[in-house]
PDB file of C-alpha atoms in Angstrom:
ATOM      1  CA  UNK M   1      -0.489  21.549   5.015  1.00  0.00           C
ATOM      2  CA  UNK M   2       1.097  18.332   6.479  1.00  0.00           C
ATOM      3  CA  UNK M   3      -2.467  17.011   7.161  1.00  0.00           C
ATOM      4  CA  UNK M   4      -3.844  17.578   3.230  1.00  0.00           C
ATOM      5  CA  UNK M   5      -0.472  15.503   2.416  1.00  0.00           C
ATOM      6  CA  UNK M   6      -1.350  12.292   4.967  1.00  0.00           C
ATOM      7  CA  UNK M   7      -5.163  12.814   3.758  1.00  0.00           C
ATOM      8  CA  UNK M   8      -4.291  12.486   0.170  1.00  0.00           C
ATOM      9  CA  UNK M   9      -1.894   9.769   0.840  1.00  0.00           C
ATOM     10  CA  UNK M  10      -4.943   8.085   2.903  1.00  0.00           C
ATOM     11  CA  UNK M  11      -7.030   8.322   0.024  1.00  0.00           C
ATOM     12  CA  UNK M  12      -4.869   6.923  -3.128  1.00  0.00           C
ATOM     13  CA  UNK M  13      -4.832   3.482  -3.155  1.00  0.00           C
ATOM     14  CA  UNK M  14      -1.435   3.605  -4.971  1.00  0.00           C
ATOM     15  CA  UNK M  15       0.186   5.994  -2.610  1.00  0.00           C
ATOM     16  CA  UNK M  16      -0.849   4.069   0.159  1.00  0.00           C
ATOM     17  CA  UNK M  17       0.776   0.700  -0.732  1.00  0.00           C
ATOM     18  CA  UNK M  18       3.527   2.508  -1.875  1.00  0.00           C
ATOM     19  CA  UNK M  19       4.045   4.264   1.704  1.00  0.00           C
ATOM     20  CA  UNK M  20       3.210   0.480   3.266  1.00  0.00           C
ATOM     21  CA  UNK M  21       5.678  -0.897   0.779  1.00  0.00           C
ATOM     22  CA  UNK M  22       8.318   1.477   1.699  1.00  0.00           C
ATOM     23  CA  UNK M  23       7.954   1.623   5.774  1.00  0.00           C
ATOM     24  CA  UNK M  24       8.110  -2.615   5.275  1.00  0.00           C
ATOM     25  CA  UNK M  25      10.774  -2.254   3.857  1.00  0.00           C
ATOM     26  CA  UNK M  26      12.758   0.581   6.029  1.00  0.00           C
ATOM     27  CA  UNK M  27      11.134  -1.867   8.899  1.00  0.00           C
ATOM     28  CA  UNK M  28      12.567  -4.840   7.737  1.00  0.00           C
ATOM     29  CA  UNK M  29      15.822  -3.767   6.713  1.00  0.00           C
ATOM     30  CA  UNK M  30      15.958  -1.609  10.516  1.00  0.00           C
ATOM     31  CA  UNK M  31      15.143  -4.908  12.325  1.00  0.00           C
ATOM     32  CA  UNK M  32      17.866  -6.874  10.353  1.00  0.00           C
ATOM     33  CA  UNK M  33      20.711  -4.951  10.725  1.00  0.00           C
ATOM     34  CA  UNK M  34      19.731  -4.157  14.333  1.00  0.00           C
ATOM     35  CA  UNK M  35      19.954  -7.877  14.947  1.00  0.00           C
ATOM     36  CA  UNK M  36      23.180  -8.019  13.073  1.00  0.00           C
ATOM     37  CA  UNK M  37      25.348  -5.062  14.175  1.00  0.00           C
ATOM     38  CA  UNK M  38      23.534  -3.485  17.784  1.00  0.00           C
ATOM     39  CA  UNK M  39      22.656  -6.484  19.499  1.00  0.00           C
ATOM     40  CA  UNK M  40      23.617  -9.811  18.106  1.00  0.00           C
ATOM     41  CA  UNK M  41      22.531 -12.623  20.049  1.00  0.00           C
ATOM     42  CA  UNK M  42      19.707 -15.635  19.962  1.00  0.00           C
ATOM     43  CA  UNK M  43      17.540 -14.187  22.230  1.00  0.00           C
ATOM     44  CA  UNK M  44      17.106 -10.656  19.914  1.00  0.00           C
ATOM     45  CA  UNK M  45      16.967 -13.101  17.055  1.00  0.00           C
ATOM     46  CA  UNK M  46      14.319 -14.853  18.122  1.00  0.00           C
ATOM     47  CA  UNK M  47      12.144 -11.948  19.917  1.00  0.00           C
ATOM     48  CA  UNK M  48      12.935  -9.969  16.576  1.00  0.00           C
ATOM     49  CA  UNK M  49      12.133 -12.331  13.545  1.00  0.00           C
ATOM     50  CA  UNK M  50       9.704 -14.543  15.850  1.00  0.00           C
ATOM     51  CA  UNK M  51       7.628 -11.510  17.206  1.00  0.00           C
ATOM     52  CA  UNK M  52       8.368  -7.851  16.393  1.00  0.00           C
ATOM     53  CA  UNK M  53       8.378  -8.632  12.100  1.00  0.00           C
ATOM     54  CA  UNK M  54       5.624 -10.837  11.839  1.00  0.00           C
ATOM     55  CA  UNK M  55       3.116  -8.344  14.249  1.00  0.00           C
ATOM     56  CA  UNK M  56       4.503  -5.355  12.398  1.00  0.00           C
ATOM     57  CA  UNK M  57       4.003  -6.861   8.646  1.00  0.00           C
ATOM     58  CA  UNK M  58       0.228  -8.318   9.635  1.00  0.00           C
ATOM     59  CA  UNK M  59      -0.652  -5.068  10.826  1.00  0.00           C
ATOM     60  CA  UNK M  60       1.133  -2.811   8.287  1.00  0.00           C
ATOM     61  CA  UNK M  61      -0.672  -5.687   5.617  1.00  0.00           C
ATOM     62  CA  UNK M  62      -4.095  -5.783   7.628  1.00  0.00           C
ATOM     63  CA  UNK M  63      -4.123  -1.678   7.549  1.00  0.00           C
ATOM     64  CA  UNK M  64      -3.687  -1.286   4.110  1.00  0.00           C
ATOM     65  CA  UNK M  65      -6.277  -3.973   2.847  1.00  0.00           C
ATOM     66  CA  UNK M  66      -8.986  -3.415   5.213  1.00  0.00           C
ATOM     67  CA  UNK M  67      -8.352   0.322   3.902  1.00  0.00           C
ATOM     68  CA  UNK M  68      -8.143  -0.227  -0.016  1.00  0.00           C
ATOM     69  CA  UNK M  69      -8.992  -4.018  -0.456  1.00  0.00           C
ATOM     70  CA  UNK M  70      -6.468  -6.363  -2.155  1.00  0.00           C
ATOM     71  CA  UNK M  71      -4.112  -5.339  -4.977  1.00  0.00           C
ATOM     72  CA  UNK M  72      -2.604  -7.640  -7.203  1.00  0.00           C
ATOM     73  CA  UNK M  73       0.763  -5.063  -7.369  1.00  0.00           C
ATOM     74  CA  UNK M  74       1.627  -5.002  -3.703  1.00  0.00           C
ATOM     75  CA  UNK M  75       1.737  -8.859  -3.074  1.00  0.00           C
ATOM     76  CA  UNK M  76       4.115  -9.235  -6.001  1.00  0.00           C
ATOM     77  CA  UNK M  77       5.915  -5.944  -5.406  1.00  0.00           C
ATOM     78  CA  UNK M  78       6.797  -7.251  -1.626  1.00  0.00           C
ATOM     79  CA  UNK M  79       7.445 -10.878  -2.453  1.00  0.00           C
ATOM     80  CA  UNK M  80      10.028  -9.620  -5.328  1.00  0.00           C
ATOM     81  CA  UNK M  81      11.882  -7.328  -3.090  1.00  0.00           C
ATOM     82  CA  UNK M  82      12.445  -9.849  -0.310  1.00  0.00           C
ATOM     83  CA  UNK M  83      13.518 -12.793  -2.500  1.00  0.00           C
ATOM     84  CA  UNK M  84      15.941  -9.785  -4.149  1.00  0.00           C
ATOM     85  CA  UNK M  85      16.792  -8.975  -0.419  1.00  0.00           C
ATOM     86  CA  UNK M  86      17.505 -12.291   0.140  1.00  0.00           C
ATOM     87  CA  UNK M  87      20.142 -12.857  -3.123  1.00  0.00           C
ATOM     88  CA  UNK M  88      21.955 -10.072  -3.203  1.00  0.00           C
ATOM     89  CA  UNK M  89      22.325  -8.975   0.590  1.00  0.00           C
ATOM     90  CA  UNK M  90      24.944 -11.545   2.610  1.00  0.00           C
ATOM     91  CA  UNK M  91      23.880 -10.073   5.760  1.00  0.00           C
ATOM     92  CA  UNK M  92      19.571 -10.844   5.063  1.00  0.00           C
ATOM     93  CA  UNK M  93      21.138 -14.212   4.108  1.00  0.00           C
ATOM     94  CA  UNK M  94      22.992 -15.296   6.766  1.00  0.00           C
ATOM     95  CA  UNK M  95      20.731 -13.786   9.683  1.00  0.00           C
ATOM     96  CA  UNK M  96      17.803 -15.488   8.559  1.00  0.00           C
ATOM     97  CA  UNK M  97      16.991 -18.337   5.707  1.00  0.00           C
ATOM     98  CA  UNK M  98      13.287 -18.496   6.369  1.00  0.00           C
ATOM     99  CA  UNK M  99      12.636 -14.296   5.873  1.00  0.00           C
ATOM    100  CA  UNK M 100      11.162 -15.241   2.572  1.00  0.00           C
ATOM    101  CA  UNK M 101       8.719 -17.475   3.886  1.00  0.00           C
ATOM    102  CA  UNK M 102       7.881 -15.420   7.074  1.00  0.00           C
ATOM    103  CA  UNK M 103       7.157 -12.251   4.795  1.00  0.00           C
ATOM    104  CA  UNK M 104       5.034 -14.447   2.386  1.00  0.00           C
ATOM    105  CA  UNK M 105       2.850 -15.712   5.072  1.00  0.00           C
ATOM    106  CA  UNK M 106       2.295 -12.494   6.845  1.00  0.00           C
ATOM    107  CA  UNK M 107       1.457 -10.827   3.431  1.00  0.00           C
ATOM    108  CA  UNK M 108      -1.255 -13.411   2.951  1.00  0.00           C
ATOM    109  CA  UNK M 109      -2.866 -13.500   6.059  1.00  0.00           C
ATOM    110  CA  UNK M 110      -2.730  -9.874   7.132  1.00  0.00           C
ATOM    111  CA  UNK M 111      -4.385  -9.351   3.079  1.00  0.00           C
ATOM    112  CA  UNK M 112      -6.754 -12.054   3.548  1.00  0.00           C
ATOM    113  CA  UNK M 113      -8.123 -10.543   7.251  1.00  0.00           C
ATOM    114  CA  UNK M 114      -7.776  -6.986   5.979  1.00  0.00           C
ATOM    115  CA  UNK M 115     -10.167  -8.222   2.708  1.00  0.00           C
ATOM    116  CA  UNK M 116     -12.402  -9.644   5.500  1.00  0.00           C
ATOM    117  CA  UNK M 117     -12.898  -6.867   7.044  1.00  0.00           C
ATOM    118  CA  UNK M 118     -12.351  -4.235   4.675  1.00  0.00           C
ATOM    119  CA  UNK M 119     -15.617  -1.641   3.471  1.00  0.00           C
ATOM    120  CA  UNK M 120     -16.450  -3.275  -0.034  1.00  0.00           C
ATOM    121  CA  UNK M 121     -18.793  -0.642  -0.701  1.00  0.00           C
ATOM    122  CA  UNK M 122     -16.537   2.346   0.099  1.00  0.00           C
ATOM    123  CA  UNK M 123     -13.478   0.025  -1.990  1.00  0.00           C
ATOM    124  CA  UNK M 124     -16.092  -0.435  -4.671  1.00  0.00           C
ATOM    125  CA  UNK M 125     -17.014   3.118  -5.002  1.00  0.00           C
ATOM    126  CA  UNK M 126     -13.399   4.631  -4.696  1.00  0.00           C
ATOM    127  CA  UNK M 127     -12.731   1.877  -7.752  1.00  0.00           C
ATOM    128  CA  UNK M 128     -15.830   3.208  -9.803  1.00  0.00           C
ATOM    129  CA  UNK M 129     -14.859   6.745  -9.004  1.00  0.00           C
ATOM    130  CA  UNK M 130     -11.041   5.875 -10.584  1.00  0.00           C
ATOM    131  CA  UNK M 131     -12.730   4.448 -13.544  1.00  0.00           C
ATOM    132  CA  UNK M 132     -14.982   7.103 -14.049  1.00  0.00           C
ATOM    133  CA  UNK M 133     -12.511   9.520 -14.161  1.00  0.00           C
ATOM    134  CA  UNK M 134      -9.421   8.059 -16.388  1.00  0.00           C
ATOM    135  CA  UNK M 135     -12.331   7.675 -18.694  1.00  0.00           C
ATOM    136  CA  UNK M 136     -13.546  11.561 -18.513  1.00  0.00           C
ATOM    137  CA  UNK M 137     -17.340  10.750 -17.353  1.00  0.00           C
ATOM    138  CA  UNK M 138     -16.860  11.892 -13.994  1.00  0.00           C
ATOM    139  CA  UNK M 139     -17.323  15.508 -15.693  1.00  0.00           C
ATOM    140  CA  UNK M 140     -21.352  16.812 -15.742  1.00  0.00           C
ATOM    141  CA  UNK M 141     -22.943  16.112 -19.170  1.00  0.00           C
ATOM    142  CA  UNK M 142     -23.386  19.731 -21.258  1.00  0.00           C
ATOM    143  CA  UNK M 143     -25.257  19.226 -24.859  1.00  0.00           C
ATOM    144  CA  UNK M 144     -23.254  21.045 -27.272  1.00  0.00           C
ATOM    145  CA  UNK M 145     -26.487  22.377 -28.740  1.00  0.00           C
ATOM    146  CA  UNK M 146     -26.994  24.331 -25.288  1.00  0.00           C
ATOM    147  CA  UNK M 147     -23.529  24.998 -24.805  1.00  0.00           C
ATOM    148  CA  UNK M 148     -23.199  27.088 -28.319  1.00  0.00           C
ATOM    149  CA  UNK M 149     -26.880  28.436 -27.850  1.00  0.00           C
ATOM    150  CA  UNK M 150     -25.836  29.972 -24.663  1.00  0.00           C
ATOM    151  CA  UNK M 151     -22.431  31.192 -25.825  1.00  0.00           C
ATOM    152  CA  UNK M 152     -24.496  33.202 -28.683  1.00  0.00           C
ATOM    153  CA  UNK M 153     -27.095  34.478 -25.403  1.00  0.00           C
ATOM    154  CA  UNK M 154     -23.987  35.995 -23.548  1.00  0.00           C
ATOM    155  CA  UNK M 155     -22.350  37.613 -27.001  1.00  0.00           C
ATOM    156  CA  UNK M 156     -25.606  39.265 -28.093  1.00  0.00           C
ATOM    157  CA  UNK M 157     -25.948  41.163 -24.756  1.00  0.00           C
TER     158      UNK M 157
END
């Protein structure tokens, strides 16, 4: 049952930033008050912020575009919640001043490469198939004339 879940997650484009968006931000929030409370000194400042978060954003980012392509949402969606990170969390503030930047720059290249290399085709046609359906043509076309004729058919037998 677990697998249908992950599979359907895989598939939604909206589900999938969303569980991106949230694992950044569980990820970011992990690595900053690691740095603060567990183990604060230079060098796990440094290896943290100058390392571990920008590998783990480009290839949470790359993962999600190559998968979906690039939505406008998720850019603006993870560029709001670190600048609100950064104003209303004295911790985020003080441990690092450049996180907004950093996060910003990751987003952008780990988007851009995963647009690179994403599958347009499969993007396109996943994008089509959306469309298709919030507009109701993804249903087969029935002619009411055939429809009713047959309906008389089954009640006359």
């Amino acid at each position: 049952m677990s697998v249908k879940r992950f599979d359907k997650i895989r598939k939604s484009e909206e589900l999938s930033a969303l569980t991106i968006f949230g694992a950044w931000l569980v990820f970011g929030i992990f690595l900053v008050l690691f740095v603060d409370k567990v183990l604060p000194s230079a060098l796990m400042l440094m290896l943290s912020f100058g390392f571990i978060y920008p590998a783990g954003c480009l290839f949470m980012f790359f993962r999600l575009c190559r998968r979906h392509g690039v939505m406008w949402y998720f850019p603006a969606a993870v560029i709001a919640a670190s600048v609100l990170m950064y104003i209303s969390w004295g911790t985020y503030r003080a441990i690092i001043p450049n996180m907004i930047v950093m996060t910003i720059l990751c987003l952008l290249f780990g988007c851009g490469l995963g647009s690179c290399f994403a599958d347009k085709e499969a993007v396109r046609a996943y994008r089509e198939q959306r469309r298709m359906k919030k507009l109701g043509e993804d249903k087969p076309y029935t002619s009411i004339i055939d429809s009713s004729a047959d309906k008389r058919s089954k009640n006359n037998k």
